[in-house]
CSV table of C-alpha atoms in Angstrom, one decimal:
chain,number,residue,atom,x,y,z
A,208,MET,CA,-18.8,-38.4,22.6
A,209,ASN,CA,-16.6,-36.2,21.7
A,210,ASP,CA,-13.1,-36.2,23.5
A,211,ILE,CA,-13.1,-32.2,23.7
A,212,LEU,CA,-16.4,-32.3,26.0
A,213,ASP,CA,-15.3,-35.7,27.9
A,214,LEU,CA,-14.9,-35.3,31.5
A,215,PRO,CA,-11.1,-35.3,32.1
A,216,ALA,CA,-9.6,-38.9,32.8
A,217,GLU,CA,-9.2,-38.6,36.5
A,218,ARG,CA,-12.7,-38.1,36.8
A,219,ASP,CA,-13.9,-41.2,35.3
A,220,LEU,CA,-16.3,-43.1,37.1
A,221,PRO,CA,-17.5,-46.8,37.4
A,222,PRO,CA,-20.4,-47.1,34.5
A,223,GLU,CA,-23.1,-47.6,36.7
A,224,ALA,CA,-22.4,-44.0,38.4
A,225,ALA,CA,-21.0,-42.2,34.7
A,226,LEU,CA,-24.5,-43.4,33.6
A,227,ALA,CA,-26.6,-42.4,36.2
A,228,ILE,CA,-25.0,-38.7,36.5
A,229,ARG,CA,-25.5,-38.4,32.2
A,230,ALA,CA,-29.0,-39.6,32.8
A,231,ARG,CA,-29.5,-37.0,35.8
A,232,ILE,CA,-27.8,-34.3,33.2
A,233,LEU,CA,-29.3,-34.6,30.2
A,234,GLY,CA,-32.8,-34.5,31.3
A,235,PHE,CA,-34.9,-31.5,30.8
A,236,VAL,CA,-37.7,-29.2,31.7
A,237,SER,CA,-40.9,-29.1,29.8
A,238,PRO,CA,-43.4,-26.5,31.0
A,239,PRO,CA,-45.7,-26.7,32.9
A,240,PRO,CA,-44.6,-26.5,35.5
A,241,PRO,CA,-41.0,-25.7,34.5
A,242,ARG,CA,-38.5,-28.1,37.1
A,243,ILE,CA,-34.9,-26.7,37.9
A,244,PRO,CA,-32.5,-29.6,37.8
A,245,ARG,CA,-30.3,-30.5,40.7
A,246,LEU,CA,-27.3,-30.8,38.5
A,247,ARG,CA,-26.2,-27.3,36.9
A,248,ILE,CA,-27.6,-27.3,34.4
A,249,ALA,CA,-29.9,-29.3,31.6
A,250,ILE,CA,-31.0,-28.1,28.3
A,251,ALA,CA,-33.6,-29.2,26.2
A,252,ALA,CA,-33.1,-30.9,22.4
A,253,ALA,CA,-29.2,-30.8,23.3
A,254,VAL,CA,-27.3,-34.1,21.8
A,255,LEU,CA,-24.5,-33.7,24.2
A,256,LEU,CA,-23.7,-31.8,27.2
A,257,ALA,CA,-20.8,-31.3,29.5
A,258,VAL,CA,-20.1,-29.4,32.9
A,259,THR,CA,-16.8,-29.5,34.2
A,260,SER,CA,-15.1,-27.0,36.9
A,261,GLY,CA,-18.3,-25.0,36.6
A,262,ALA,CA,-18.5,-24.2,33.0
A,263,ALA,CA,-21.3,-25.6,31.2
A,264,ALA,CA,-20.8,-26.7,26.9
A,265,VAL,CA,-23.7,-27.7,25.0
A,266,VAL,CA,-24.1,-29.1,21.8
A,267,TRP,CA,-27.1,-28.4,19.9
A,268,ASP,CA,-28.0,-29.4,16.2
A,269,ARG,CA,-28.7,-26.4,13.5
A,270,PRO,CA,-31.8,-24.4,13.8
A,271,GLU,CA,-33.3,-24.3,10.7
A,272,ARG,CA,-33.2,-20.3,10.9
A,273,SER,CA,-29.9,-20.1,11.9
A,274,THR,CA,-29.3,-17.3,10.1
A,275,MET,CA,-31.1,-14.8,12.8
A,276,GLN,CA,-28.3,-14.4,15.3
A,277,VAL,CA,-28.7,-11.3,18.4
A,278,LEU,CA,-26.2,-10.6,20.3
A,279,ALA,CA,-27.1,-8.6,23.8
A,280,MET,CA,-24.9,-7.4,26.4
A,281,GLY,CA,-27.8,-6.4,29.4
A,282,LEU,CA,-30.8,-5.7,29.9
A,283,GLY,CA,-31.2,-2.5,27.2
A,284,GLU,CA,-30.7,-4.3,24.2
A,285,LEU,CA,-32.8,-7.8,24.1
A,286,SER,CA,-35.2,-8.3,22.0
A,287,PRO,CA,-38.7,-9.3,22.6
A,288,THR,CA,-37.5,-12.7,22.2
A,289,LEU,CA,-35.3,-12.3,24.5
A,290,GLN,CA,-36.7,-10.3,26.9
A,291,GLU,CA,-39.3,-12.9,27.5
A,292,ALA,CA,-36.6,-15.7,27.7
A,293,ALA,CA,-35.2,-13.8,30.1
A,294,GLU,CA,-38.3,-13.5,32.5
A,295,ARG,CA,-39.4,-17.0,32.0
A,296,CYS,CA,-35.5,-18.1,33.2
A,297,LEU,CA,-36.2,-15.8,36.3
A,298,GLN,CA,-39.4,-18.4,37.0
A,299,TRP,CA,-37.9,-21.1,36.5
A,300,ASN,CA,-34.6,-20.1,39.2
A,301,SER,CA,-36.9,-18.1,41.6
A,302,PRO,CA,-35.3,-18.6,45.2
A,303,GLN,CA,-38.5,-20.8,45.8
A,304,ARG,CA,-38.0,-23.4,43.3
A,305,GLN,CA,-34.1,-23.3,44.2
A,306,THR,CA,-34.6,-24.8,47.9
A,307,ARG,CA,-37.2,-27.0,47.0
A,308,GLN,CA,-34.9,-28.5,44.5
A,309,ASN,CA,-31.8,-28.6,46.2
A,310,PRO,CA,-32.6,-28.5,50.1
A,311,GLY,CA,-30.0,-27.1,52.5
A,312,GLU,CA,-28.0,-25.3,49.5
A,313,ARG,CA,-28.3,-21.3,49.3
A,314,PRO,CA,-30.1,-19.7,46.7
A,315,VAL,CA,-29.0,-17.4,44.0
A,316,PRO,CA,-31.5,-14.7,43.7
A,317,VAL,CA,-31.2,-13.5,40.3
A,318,SER,CA,-33.7,-10.4,38.8
A,319,LEU,CA,-34.0,-8.8,35.1
A,320,ALA,CA,-31.4,-6.0,36.7
A,321,ASP,CA,-28.7,-8.8,36.6
A,322,LEU,CA,-29.3,-9.9,33.0
A,323,ALA,CA,-25.2,-9.9,31.4
A,324,VAL,CA,-25.9,-11.8,28.0
A,325,GLY,CA,-28.4,-12.9,25.8
A,326,THR,CA,-28.1,-14.8,22.8
A,327,GLU,CA,-30.4,-15.6,19.9
A,328,ARG,CA,-29.8,-18.3,17.1
A,329,GLY,CA,-33.3,-19.4,15.1
A,330,ASP,CA,-35.7,-20.1,17.6
A,331,ARG,CA,-33.5,-20.9,20.5
A,332,THR,CA,-32.0,-18.9,23.0
A,333,LEU,CA,-29.5,-18.4,25.9
A,334,VAL,CA,-29.7,-16.1,28.7
A,335,LEU,CA,-26.9,-15.2,31.5
A,336,PHE,CA,-27.4,-13.4,34.7
A,337,MET,CA,-24.7,-12.5,36.7
A,338,ASN,CA,-24.4,-10.9,40.4
A,339,ASP,CA,-22.5,-11.1,43.6
A,340,VAL,CA,-23.8,-13.9,44.8
A,341,GLY,CA,-23.6,-16.7,41.6
A,342,TYR,CA,-25.2,-16.6,38.1
A,343,ALA,CA,-28.1,-18.3,36.4
A,344,THR,CA,-28.7,-19.5,32.9
A,345,CYS,CA,-31.7,-20.9,31.4
A,346,ASP,CA,-31.7,-22.1,27.5
A,347,VAL,CA,-35.3,-22.2,26.0
A,348,GLU,CA,-36.7,-23.3,22.2
A,349,GLY,CA,-39.5,-22.4,21.0
A,350,THR,CA,-39.8,-19.1,23.3
A,351,GLY,CA,-43.6,-17.8,23.6
A,352,THR,CA,-45.1,-21.1,21.6
A,353,ALA,CA,-47.5,-24.4,22.8
A,354,ARG,CA,-43.7,-26.2,22.3
A,355,GLU,CA,-42.3,-23.7,24.0
A,356,SER,CA,-39.3,-25.9,26.3
A,357,GLY,CA,-35.9,-25.5,28.1
A,358,GLY,CA,-33.9,-25.6,31.1
A,359,GLY,CA,-31.8,-24.0,33.4
A,360,ALA,CA,-29.6,-23.9,36.5
A,361,THR,CA,-27.9,-21.8,39.2
A,362,GLU,CA,-24.8,-21.8,41.2
A,363,PRO,CA,-23.3,-19.8,43.2
A,364,TRP,CA,-19.4,-18.4,42.8
A,365,PRO,CA,-17.4,-21.0,44.0
A,366,HIS,CA,-14.5,-18.3,44.7
A,367,GLY,CA,-16.8,-14.8,44.8
A,368,ASP,CA,-15.1,-12.6,42.5
A,369,LEU,CA,-11.4,-14.5,41.8
A,370,LEU,CA,-11.7,-15.8,38.3
A,371,PRO,CA,-9.1,-18.1,36.7
A,372,GLY,CA,-6.8,-15.5,34.8
A,373,PRO,CA,-8.3,-12.7,32.9
A,374,VAL,CA,-10.5,-14.1,32.2
A,375,GLN,CA,-13.3,-17.3,32.9
A,376,ARG,CA,-15.4,-19.0,30.4
A,377,LEU,CA,-18.9,-20.0,31.8
A,378,LEU,CA,-20.9,-21.0,28.8
A,379,LEU,CA,-20.2,-22.1,25.4
A,380,THR,CA,-22.7,-23.2,22.9
A,381,SER,CA,-21.6,-25.0,19.3
A,382,THR,CA,-24.0,-26.2,16.3
A,383,GLU,CA,-21.3,-29.1,16.0
A,384,ALA,CA,-19.8,-31.4,18.4
A,385,ASP,CA,-16.1,-30.2,16.8
A,386,GLY,CA,-17.0,-26.9,15.9
A,387,GLY,CA,-19.3,-25.3,13.4
A,388,ASP,CA,-20.9,-22.1,15.2
A,389,VAL,CA,-20.7,-20.8,18.8
A,390,SER,CA,-21.5,-18.9,21.3
A,391,VAL,CA,-18.9,-18.3,24.4
A,392,SER,CA,-19.8,-16.0,27.2
A,393,GLY,CA,-18.2,-15.4,30.9
A,394,ARG,CA,-16.3,-12.9,32.6
A,395,VAL,CA,-13.5,-10.7,32.6
A,396,SER,CA,-11.2,-9.0,34.6
A,397,SER,CA,-10.6,-5.2,34.8
A,398,ARG,CA,-7.3,-5.7,32.7
A,399,VAL,CA,-9.2,-7.3,29.6
A,400,HIS,CA,-9.9,-4.6,27.1
A,401,ARG,CA,-10.4,-6.6,24.2
A,402,LEU,CA,-11.0,-10.2,23.6
A,403,VAL,CA,-10.9,-12.0,20.4
A,404,LEU,CA,-11.8,-15.8,19.4
A,405,ASP,CA,-8.6,-17.1,17.0
A,406,HIS,CA,-10.1,-19.7,15.2
A,407,GLY,CA,-6.8,-21.4,14.4
A,408,ASP,CA,-7.3,-20.6,10.6
A,409,GLY,CA,-6.6,-16.9,10.0
A,410,HIS,CA,-10.1,-16.0,10.7
A,411,THR,CA,-10.8,-14.3,14.3
A,412,THR,CA,-14.2,-13.2,16.1
A,413,THR,CA,-14.3,-10.2,18.4
A,414,ALA,CA,-16.3,-10.5,22.1
A,415,ARG,CA,-18.3,-7.4,23.9
A,416,LEU,CA,-17.4,-6.6,26.7
A,417,SER,CA,-19.9,-4.4,29.0
A,418,GLU,CA,-19.5,-4.5,33.2
A,419,GLY,CA,-17.1,-7.3,33.1
A,420,ALA,CA,-19.1,-9.8,30.9
A,421,PHE,CA,-18.6,-10.8,27.8
A,422,GLY,CA,-20.3,-12.6,25.1
A,423,LEU,CA,-19.2,-13.4,21.6
A,424,MET,CA,-21.5,-15.6,18.4
A,425,THR,CA,-19.8,-16.1,15.1
A,426,SER,CA,-21.5,-16.0,12.1
A,427,ASP,CA,-20.5,-18.8,10.1
A,428,SER,CA,-19.3,-22.2,10.9
A,429,ARG,CA,-15.9,-22.2,10.2
A,430,LEU,CA,-14.8,-22.8,13.3
A,431,GLU,CA,-13.2,-26.2,13.7
A,432,ALA,CA,-11.7,-28.0,17.1
A,433,ASP,CA,-8.6,-28.6,14.9
A,434,ASN,CA,-7.5,-25.7,14.9
A,435,ASP,CA,-7.2,-25.1,18.0
A,436,PRO,CA,-9.2,-21.7,18.5
A,437,GLU,CA,-8.6,-19.7,21.5
A,438,LEU,CA,-9.7,-16.8,23.6
A,439,VAL,CA,-7.5,-14.0,23.2
A,440,SER,CA,-7.4,-11.4,26.2
A,441,TYR,CA,-5.2,-8.0,25.6
A,442,ASP,CA,-5.4,-5.2,27.8
A,443,ALA,CA,-5.3,-1.5,27.3
A,444,HIS,CA,-2.3,-0.8,25.4
A,445,GLY,CA,-3.1,-4.0,23.2
A,446,THR,CA,-0.6,-6.1,24.7
A,447,GLU,CA,-1.6,-9.8,24.5
A,448,ILE,CA,-1.8,-11.1,28.5
A,449,ASP,CA,-3.4,-14.2,27.8
A,450,ARG,CA,-4.4,-17.1,25.4
A,451,ARG,CA,-6.1,-20.4,26.2
A,452,PRO,CA,-7.6,-22.9,24.5
A,453,LEU,CA,-11.9,-22.9,23.7
A,454,PHE,CA,-13.1,-25.9,24.3
A,455,GLN,CA,-10.1,-26.8,27.2
A,456,ALA,CA,-12.2,-27.0,30.9
A,457,GLU,CA,-11.3,-24.7,33.6
A,458,ASP,CA,-9.7,-27.7,35.8
A,459,GLN,CA,-7.3,-28.6,33.1
A,460,LEU,CA,-5.6,-25.2,32.3
A,461,GLU,CA,-2.8,-24.5,31.6
A,462,HIS,CA,-1.3,-22.6,34.4
A,463,CYS,CA,-3.3,-23.6,38.4
A,464,TYR,CA,-4.4,-19.6,40.2
A,465,THR,CA,-4.0,-18.6,44.1
A,466,GLY,CA,-6.3,-16.7,46.2
A,467,PRO,CA,-5.0,-13.9,48.6
A,468,ASP,CA,-3.9,-16.7,50.9
A,469,GLY,CA,-1.6,-18.4,48.4
A,470,LYS,CA,-3.8,-21.8,48.0
A,471,ARG,CA,-4.4,-22.7,44.8
A,472,ILE,CA,-8.1,-22.2,43.9
A,473,TYR,CA,-8.3,-22.9,40.3
A,474,GLY,CA,-6.2,-25.3,37.3
A,475,LYS,CA,-4.4,-28.5,37.8
A,476,PRO,CA,-1.4,-29.0,40.9
A,477,THR,CA,2.0,-27.5,39.1
A,478,SER,CA,4.4,-25.3,40.5
A,479,GLY,CA,3.7,-22.4,38.2
A,480,CYS,CA,0.3,-21.1,39.8
A,481,ARG,CA,-0.3,-17.3,39.1
A,482,PRO,CA,-2.4,-15.4,41.2
A,483,ALA,CA,-6.3,-15.5,40.5
A,484,GLU,CA,-7.6,-12.1,39.4
A,485,LYS,CA,-10.5,-10.2,40.3
A,486,TRP,CA,-13.9,-9.8,38.4
A,487,GLY,CA,-13.6,-6.5,36.5
A,488,ARG,CA,-17.2,-5.2,36.8
């Protein structure tokens, strides 16, 4: 496994426990009937999956029709395939199924009105729903065909509408373990008026922002982790307000972030904590 996406060292587990958790994460759902995995997200056909601090990172094989790319921000921009994938995700993440799969845990009810970001490349689609309670996500391959498969999960927001600074990355997919074509989505605070992925080699990709959500999709495979790509946020005056490594886990951020009571809620324990920022919907 590429060390960029490995769990942080302090989270290392005994070999038996690590193998058991990996086996559960790498499970996938193939209807009928769809089954929502107990862990945070499962992706069919994923060759590598790591989940840390409420953010998912996935590497998938490059699809044959990789030139087909769609990035939609909201329900009104969905292609027919993304629309079908979104409806399928709602079935997989229904409150009834959530309750059956996770007894005692609070379900995250979502509807099509909560669709924030949809991405499509080749025959794979990824949809992200967000509302006051939490988020739900699904990856679907071969949507609407006989070989349709996929997986999904939901999770309540651990700290409500508070973010670890101006931006919170929720999902990251890439065609290579160390870069390639990437898709990134998440949420931002009201301070963010422009968000850019700096590839680290002189190239950039600008994210689309809509109602506190962001999404971006690179159009080529030049991005490499060795170049230290970063998400860079700018305010309304064009001033840079935040810069963070694309592949860095949330609990490994350079700064820690505190809630209104002053207690640390994000990041590593350090002396330089900053106030968490509110989701800018």
